[in-house]
Amino acid sequence: MKILVINCGSSSLKYQLFDMDSESVMAKGICERIGIAGSALTHKPSGKESCVIEKDMPDHKVAVQMVLDMLVDPVHGVISDIKEISAVGHRVLHAAQKYIDSVVVNEDVKATIRECFEFGPLHNPANLIGIEACEHAMPGVKNVAVFDTAFHQTMPKKAYMYAIPYEYYEKYGIRKYGFHGTSHAFVSKKAIELAGLDSNNSKVIVCHIGNGGSCSAVLNGKCVDTSMGLTPLEGLIMGTRSGDIDPAAVQFIANKEGKDINEMVNILNKKSGILGLSGVSSDFRDVYKAVTEGNEQAQTALDAFSYRVAKYVGSYVAAMNGVDAIVFTAGVGENHAPVRANICQYFGYLGIKLDEQANDNTKGVEGTISTADSKVKVMVIPTNEELKIAQETLALVQ
Ligand code: ADP
């Protein structure tokens, strides 16, 4: 069975076509600058040469059609008929409290995605357009919505409530929701398998650290806490996002600089984090290079970043009364050994011992980076959100 996975951002569309018999990728690619001058489709068919098509893509509907045309293209395509695609899995950012699992799209699901526009103003509208474009281009083919928030819906109320007047929760659903759910679900499940744990008696902490970042506490296979909140702004220090901050500091800056609340949140989302703190870049590779060249501000940024991750891990050890495995994933977690070492230096009290050589040698692949006598396993597990979306989609349409 062939399943197409689509991930629509505000001006981009990423796709992967899976052959689910072997769980292999037949083709993948990205449409960039949708709705902006200079849009282009980069298509990477498996076993064939990649190509870039520069063509106007005024909206996601046009982009979806271009992707479908490319998949059946006589030269660059990988299937002969679009009817070979059995279902489409869509990454959808926010479903608030409505869905605790992936779901086949119907009118009610679309209404929920629409209701959550205000929680995910950049992503949810694009996600819905992607779904509707597929409905239009592939009538009769089932679309499945896989929500970033779903895996975290098992959090207990004490973990997701903010200590603000209760009426805001009741009136508007203001609470912690958490994101990167497909990644946390995929990686924690794999960690349980690889570490040989009993899933009904397991304590796993996942550190998903990429450009965006979040930690989660997974007790017996279920999420009990996570660092992102109502939106992906809370928690860890990220590439451009501040993570946790005293709201009164935001008020202070707004008053001093004559900015309104929307401008301030924009600064916290786009100009803060590693970028704001280092003054160098949001990319960890650039910041690390600056550190090796003696840039002290860059060093502070990386130190603060690692410290924040370590504090979240510590709080989740407390939340679960222990931990069996700590897992690093996403761009930084999978590839950047110095940051992992920096974070792990705080875990001596847990009896954790890092195998420095294993850590240095593990880049973009699965591996254990703690020593054999470490009391807790520390692992690297590459995330694969697209495959997880394809698996969830298959399970619902089979
Ligand atoms: P997102 O999906 O949140 O946009 P990614 O998970 O792709 O982000 O992570 C992007 C980050 O990963 C970049 O900031 C980059 O610094 C880091 N990264 C990616 N590859 C490497 C690498 N080979 N070495 C070190 N850091 C890397």
Coordinates of C-alpha atoms and ligand atoms in Angstrom, one line a residue:
M1 CA 0.0 0.0 0.0
K2 CA 1.3 3.4 -0.9
I3 CA 0.8 6.3 1.5
L4 CA 1.5 10.0 0.8
V5 CA 2.6 12.1 3.8
I6 CA 2.1 15.9 3.6
N7 CA 3.3 18.5 6.0
C8 CA 2.1 22.0 5.1
G9 CA 3.8 25.0 6.7
S10 CA 2.7 28.6 6.1
S11 CA 4.7 28.9 2.9
S12 CA 6.0 25.4 2.3
L13 CA 4.8 21.8 1.7
K14 CA 7.0 18.8 2.5
Y15 CA 6.0 15.4 1.2
Q16 CA 7.1 11.8 1.3
L17 CA 5.6 8.9 -0.6
F18 CA 6.0 5.6 1.3
D19 CA 5.7 2.0 0.1
M20 CA 4.3 0.6 3.4
D21 CA 5.0 -3.0 2.4
S22 CA 8.7 -2.2 3.1
E23 CA 8.2 1.1 4.9
S24 CA 10.6 2.6 2.3
V25 CA 10.5 6.1 0.9
M26 CA 9.7 6.1 -2.9
A27 CA 10.1 9.9 -3.3
K28 CA 10.2 13.0 -1.1
G29 CA 10.5 16.7 -1.6
I30 CA 9.5 20.2 -0.7
C31 CA 7.6 23.1 -2.3
E32 CA 9.1 26.3 -1.0
R33 CA 8.0 30.0 -1.2
I34 CA 4.3 29.1 -1.8
G35 CA 2.5 32.4 -2.4
I36 CA 5.8 34.3 -2.7
A37 CA 7.8 35.1 -5.8
G38 CA 10.4 32.5 -6.7
S39 CA 8.5 29.4 -5.6
A40 CA 10.1 26.1 -6.4
L41 CA 9.6 22.3 -6.0
T42 CA 12.6 20.1 -5.1
H43 CA 11.8 16.5 -5.9
K44 CA 13.9 13.5 -4.8
P45 CA 12.8 10.3 -6.3
S46 CA 14.4 7.2 -4.8
G47 CA 17.0 5.7 -7.2
K48 CA 16.7 8.6 -9.7
E49 CA 18.2 12.0 -10.0
S50 CA 16.7 14.8 -8.0
C51 CA 15.3 17.8 -9.8
V52 CA 14.2 21.4 -9.1
I53 CA 11.2 22.9 -10.9
E54 CA 10.8 26.6 -10.6
K55 CA 7.2 27.6 -11.2
D56 CA 4.7 29.9 -9.6
M57 CA 2.8 28.3 -6.8
P58 CA 0.2 30.9 -5.7
D59 CA -1.3 28.6 -3.1
H60 CA -1.1 25.1 -1.5
K61 CA -3.7 23.8 -3.8
V62 CA -1.4 24.4 -6.8
A63 CA 1.5 23.0 -4.9
V64 CA -0.4 19.7 -4.1
Q65 CA -1.3 19.3 -7.8
M66 CA 2.4 19.9 -8.8
V67 CA 3.5 17.2 -6.3
L68 CA 1.0 14.8 -7.7
D69 CA 2.0 15.5 -11.2
M70 CA 5.6 15.0 -10.3
L71 CA 4.9 11.6 -8.7
V72 CA 3.5 10.3 -12.0
D73 CA 5.9 12.2 -14.2
P74 CA 7.3 9.8 -16.9
V75 CA 10.9 10.9 -16.2
H76 CA 11.0 11.9 -12.5
G77 CA 7.9 10.0 -11.2
V78 CA 7.8 6.8 -9.1
I79 CA 4.2 5.6 -9.8
S80 CA 2.3 5.3 -13.0
D81 CA -1.1 6.4 -11.7
I82 CA -2.2 8.7 -8.8
K83 CA -4.8 6.0 -8.0
E84 CA -1.9 3.9 -6.6
I85 CA -2.0 6.2 -3.6
S86 CA -4.3 4.6 -1.0
A87 CA -4.4 7.4 1.6
V88 CA -2.8 10.7 2.6
G89 CA -1.5 11.4 6.1
H90 CA -1.3 15.1 7.1
R91 CA 0.7 16.5 9.9
V92 CA -1.6 18.9 11.7
L93 CA -0.4 21.2 14.5
H94 CA -3.2 21.7 16.9
A95 CA -6.4 19.9 17.9
A96 CA -6.7 21.4 21.4
Q97 CA -8.6 18.8 23.6
K98 CA -10.7 17.3 20.9
Y99 CA -8.5 14.5 19.5
I100 CA -6.2 12.2 21.5
D101 CA -5.3 10.2 18.5
S102 CA -5.0 10.4 14.7
V103 CA -8.3 10.4 12.9
V104 CA -9.7 10.0 9.4
V105 CA -10.7 13.5 8.2
N106 CA -14.4 14.3 8.0
E107 CA -16.3 17.6 8.3
D108 CA -16.1 17.5 12.1
V109 CA -12.3 17.1 12.0
K110 CA -12.0 20.0 9.6
A111 CA -14.2 22.1 11.9
T112 CA -11.9 21.3 14.8
I113 CA -8.8 22.2 12.8
R114 CA -10.5 25.5 11.9
E115 CA -11.5 26.2 15.5
C116 CA -7.9 25.8 16.5
F117 CA -6.6 28.5 14.0
E118 CA -6.1 30.9 16.9
F119 CA -3.9 28.4 18.7
G120 CA -1.8 27.7 15.6
P121 CA -2.2 30.7 13.4
L122 CA 0.8 29.8 11.1
H123 CA 0.2 26.1 10.8
N124 CA -3.4 25.1 11.2
P125 CA -4.7 27.2 8.3
A126 CA -2.0 25.7 6.0
N127 CA -2.7 22.2 7.3
L128 CA -6.4 22.6 6.4
I129 CA -5.7 23.9 3.0
G130 CA -3.4 20.9 2.4
I131 CA -6.2 18.5 3.3
E132 CA -8.8 20.3 1.2
A133 CA -6.4 20.4 -1.8
C134 CA -5.9 16.6 -1.5
E135 CA -9.7 16.1 -1.3
H136 CA -10.0 18.1 -4.5
A137 CA -7.2 16.4 -6.4
M138 CA -7.8 12.8 -5.2
P139 CA -11.6 12.4 -4.7
G140 CA -12.5 9.3 -2.7
V141 CA -9.0 8.9 -1.2
K142 CA -9.0 9.0 2.6
N143 CA -7.1 11.8 4.4
V144 CA -5.8 11.2 7.9
A145 CA -5.0 14.0 10.4
V146 CA -2.0 13.3 12.7
F147 CA -1.9 15.9 15.4
D148 CA 1.2 17.2 17.0
T149 CA -0.8 17.6 20.2
A150 CA -2.3 14.1 20.4
F151 CA 0.4 12.2 22.1
H152 CA 0.4 14.7 25.0
Q153 CA -3.3 14.4 25.7
T154 CA -2.6 11.7 28.4
M155 CA -1.0 14.4 30.6
P156 CA -2.7 14.6 34.0
K157 CA -4.5 17.8 34.8
K158 CA -1.9 18.8 37.4
A159 CA 0.7 18.9 34.6
Y160 CA -1.3 20.8 32.0
M161 CA -3.0 23.5 34.1
Y162 CA -1.6 27.0 34.3
A163 CA -2.0 28.7 37.7
I164 CA -4.2 31.5 36.3
P165 CA -7.9 32.2 36.9
Y166 CA -9.7 29.0 36.1
E167 CA -12.3 30.7 34.0
Y168 CA -9.7 31.1 31.2
Y169 CA -9.4 27.4 31.0
E170 CA -13.1 27.0 30.9
K171 CA -13.8 29.8 28.5
Y172 CA -10.9 29.5 26.1
G173 CA -9.2 26.2 26.8
I174 CA -6.0 27.9 28.0
R175 CA -3.7 25.1 29.2
K176 CA -0.5 23.3 28.2
Y177 CA -1.0 21.1 25.1
G178 CA 2.6 20.2 24.0
F179 CA 3.9 19.6 20.4
H180 CA 6.3 17.4 18.5
G181 CA 3.9 14.6 19.6
T182 CA 4.6 12.3 16.6
S183 CA 8.3 12.5 17.3
H184 CA 8.0 11.9 21.1
A185 CA 5.7 9.0 20.4
F186 CA 7.9 7.4 17.8
V187 CA 11.2 7.9 19.7
S188 CA 9.9 6.8 23.1
K189 CA 8.4 3.7 21.7
K190 CA 11.7 2.9 19.9
A191 CA 13.6 3.6 23.1
I192 CA 11.5 1.1 25.0
E193 CA 12.2 -1.6 22.3
L194 CA 15.9 -0.8 22.0
A195 CA 16.6 -0.6 25.8
G196 CA 14.6 -3.9 26.3
L197 CA 12.2 -2.2 28.7
D198 CA 8.8 -3.5 29.7
S199 CA 6.5 -0.8 28.2
N200 CA 4.1 -1.1 31.1
N201 CA 6.9 -0.5 33.6
S202 CA 9.1 2.1 31.9
K203 CA 10.3 5.7 32.5
V204 CA 11.6 7.4 29.4
I205 CA 12.6 11.1 28.9
V206 CA 12.8 12.3 25.3
C207 CA 14.9 15.4 24.4
H208 CA 13.8 16.5 21.0
I209 CA 16.2 19.2 20.2
G210 CA 16.3 20.7 16.7
N211 CA 15.5 24.3 15.7
G212 CA 12.4 23.9 17.8
G213 CA 12.9 21.8 20.9
S214 CA 10.9 20.0 23.6
C215 CA 11.3 17.4 26.3
S216 CA 8.7 14.9 27.4
A217 CA 8.3 12.5 30.3
V218 CA 6.9 9.2 29.1
L219 CA 5.7 6.9 31.9
N220 CA 4.7 3.3 30.8
G221 CA 4.5 4.5 27.2
K222 CA 2.2 7.4 27.9
C223 CA 3.2 11.1 28.0
V224 CA 2.8 12.6 31.5
D225 CA 4.5 15.9 31.0
T226 CA 6.1 18.0 28.2
S227 CA 7.9 21.3 28.0
M228 CA 6.0 23.1 25.3
G229 CA 2.7 24.8 26.3
L230 CA -0.4 26.3 24.8
T231 CA 1.9 27.1 21.8
P232 CA 5.4 25.9 20.9
L233 CA 6.9 29.0 22.6
E234 CA 7.2 27.6 26.2
G235 CA 9.9 25.5 27.6
L236 CA 13.4 25.0 26.3
I237 CA 15.6 27.6 24.8
M238 CA 15.3 27.0 21.0
G239 CA 16.8 28.3 17.8
T240 CA 14.9 31.5 17.8
R241 CA 12.3 31.0 20.6
S242 CA 12.9 32.1 24.2
G243 CA 11.2 29.3 25.9
D244 CA 10.3 30.0 29.6
I245 CA 10.5 33.6 30.6
D246 CA 9.0 35.8 33.3
P247 CA 5.9 37.4 31.7
A248 CA 6.7 40.6 33.7
A249 CA 10.0 40.9 31.7
V250 CA 7.9 41.0 28.6
Q251 CA 5.7 43.8 30.0
F252 CA 8.9 45.7 31.1
I253 CA 10.5 45.6 27.6
A254 CA 7.2 46.4 25.9
N255 CA 6.8 49.6 28.0
K256 CA 10.4 50.7 27.5
E257 CA 10.5 50.0 23.8
G258 CA 6.9 51.1 23.0
K259 CA 5.9 47.7 21.6
D260 CA 2.6 46.0 21.8
I261 CA 2.0 42.4 23.0
N262 CA 1.9 41.0 19.4
E263 CA 5.2 42.6 18.6
M264 CA 6.7 41.2 21.8
V265 CA 5.5 37.6 21.2
N266 CA 6.9 37.9 17.7
I267 CA 10.3 38.8 19.2
L268 CA 10.0 35.9 21.6
N269 CA 9.3 33.6 18.7
K270 CA 11.6 34.8 16.1
K271 CA 14.4 36.9 17.5
S272 CA 15.2 35.2 20.8
G273 CA 16.6 31.8 21.9
I274 CA 20.0 30.8 20.7
L275 CA 19.9 33.6 18.0
G276 CA 19.0 36.3 20.5
L277 CA 21.3 35.2 23.2
S278 CA 24.4 34.5 21.0
G279 CA 23.9 37.3 18.6
V280 CA 25.4 34.9 16.0
S281 CA 22.8 32.6 14.5
S282 CA 19.9 30.3 15.3
D283 CA 21.9 27.4 13.8
F284 CA 23.8 25.4 16.4
R285 CA 26.6 24.7 14.0
D286 CA 27.3 28.4 13.6
V287 CA 27.1 29.1 17.3
Y288 CA 29.4 26.2 18.1
K289 CA 31.9 27.4 15.5
A290 CA 31.8 30.9 17.2
V291 CA 32.5 29.2 20.6
T292 CA 35.6 27.5 19.2
E293 CA 36.7 30.9 18.0
G294 CA 36.4 32.3 21.5
N295 CA 33.1 34.1 21.3
E296 CA 31.9 34.3 25.0
Q297 CA 28.4 35.3 24.2
A298 CA 28.0 32.3 22.0
Q299 CA 29.4 30.2 24.9
T300 CA 26.8 31.6 27.2
A301 CA 24.0 30.8 24.7
L302 CA 25.1 27.1 24.5
D303 CA 25.6 26.9 28.3
A304 CA 22.2 28.3 29.0
F305 CA 20.7 26.0 26.4
S306 CA 22.2 22.8 27.9
Y307 CA 21.4 24.0 31.4
R308 CA 17.7 24.4 30.5
V309 CA 17.5 21.0 29.0
A310 CA 19.2 19.4 32.0
K311 CA 16.7 21.2 34.4
Y312 CA 13.7 19.9 32.4
V313 CA 15.2 16.4 32.5
G314 CA 15.7 16.7 36.3
S315 CA 12.1 17.8 36.8
Y316 CA 10.9 14.8 34.8
V317 CA 12.9 12.4 36.9
A318 CA 11.1 13.9 39.8
A319 CA 7.7 13.7 38.0
M320 CA 8.2 10.0 37.3
N321 CA 10.1 9.2 40.5
G322 CA 13.0 7.9 38.4
V323 CA 14.1 7.3 34.8
D324 CA 15.3 4.2 32.8
A325 CA 16.3 5.9 29.6
I326 CA 17.1 9.4 28.3
V327 CA 16.9 9.9 24.6
F328 CA 18.3 12.6 22.3
T329 CA 16.7 13.2 18.9
A330 CA 16.1 15.8 16.1
G331 CA 18.8 17.9 14.3
V332 CA 20.9 18.8 17.3
G333 CA 20.1 15.8 19.5
E334 CA 21.0 13.4 16.7
N335 CA 24.1 15.1 15.4
H336 CA 25.8 17.3 17.9
A337 CA 27.9 15.4 20.3
P338 CA 29.3 18.4 22.3
V339 CA 25.8 19.6 23.2
R340 CA 24.8 16.1 24.4
A341 CA 28.0 15.9 26.5
N342 CA 27.3 19.3 27.9
I343 CA 23.8 18.3 29.0
C344 CA 24.9 14.9 30.4
Q345 CA 27.5 16.5 32.7
Y346 CA 24.5 17.4 35.0
F347 CA 23.4 13.8 35.4
G348 CA 26.1 12.4 37.6
Y349 CA 23.7 12.3 40.6
L350 CA 21.6 9.8 38.6
G351 CA 24.6 7.4 38.2
I352 CA 24.7 8.3 34.5
K353 CA 28.1 7.8 32.8
L354 CA 28.6 9.1 29.3
D355 CA 30.7 6.9 27.0
E356 CA 32.6 9.8 25.4
Q357 CA 33.9 7.9 22.4
A358 CA 30.4 6.4 21.7
N359 CA 29.0 9.9 22.0
D360 CA 31.5 11.4 19.6
N361 CA 31.0 8.6 17.1
T362 CA 27.2 8.7 17.1
K363 CA 25.9 11.1 14.4
G364 CA 22.5 10.7 12.8
V365 CA 22.2 7.1 13.7
E366 CA 20.8 5.0 16.5
G367 CA 23.1 4.3 19.4
T368 CA 23.7 4.1 23.1
I369 CA 26.1 6.8 24.4
S370 CA 26.2 5.8 28.0
T371 CA 28.7 3.2 29.4
A372 CA 27.7 -0.4 30.2
D373 CA 27.7 0.4 33.9
S374 CA 25.7 3.6 33.7
K375 CA 22.6 3.4 35.9
V376 CA 20.4 4.9 33.2
K377 CA 20.7 4.3 29.5
V378 CA 21.4 7.4 27.4
M379 CA 20.5 6.9 23.7
V380 CA 20.4 8.7 20.4
I381 CA 17.4 7.7 18.2
P382 CA 16.8 9.6 14.9
T383 CA 13.2 10.7 14.8
N384 CA 11.1 9.9 11.8
E385 CA 7.9 11.9 12.0
E386 CA 6.9 11.2 8.4
L387 CA 7.2 7.4 8.8
K388 CA 5.1 7.7 12.0
I389 CA 2.4 9.6 10.2
A390 CA 2.4 7.0 7.4
Q391 CA 2.1 4.2 10.0
E392 CA -0.8 6.0 11.8
T393 CA -2.5 6.6 8.5
L394 CA -2.1 2.9 7.4
A395 CA -3.5 1.7 10.7
L396 CA -6.6 3.9 10.2
V397 CA -7.4 3.1 6.6
Q398 CA -6.5 -0.6 6.4
Ligands
ADP1 P1 13.4 21.7 12.9 O1 12.8 20.4 12.4 O2 12.9 22.0 14.3 O3 13.3 22.8 11.9 P2 15.8 20.1 12.9 O4 15.4 19.0 13.8 O5 16.1 19.9 11.5 O6 14.9 21.4 13.1 O7 17.2 20.7 13.6 C1 17.9 21.8 13.0 C2 19.1 22.1 13.9 O8 19.9 21.0 13.9 C3 19.9 23.2 13.3 O9 19.9 24.4 14.1 C4 21.3 22.7 13.3 O10 22.1 23.5 14.1 C5 21.3 21.3 13.9 N1 22.0 20.4 13.1 C6 21.6 19.8 12.0 N2 22.6 19.0 11.5 C7 23.6 19.1 12.3 C8 24.9 18.5 12.4 N3 25.3 17.7 11.4 N4 25.7 18.9 13.4 C9 25.3 19.7 14.3 N5 24.1 20.3 14.3 C10 23.2 20.0 13.4

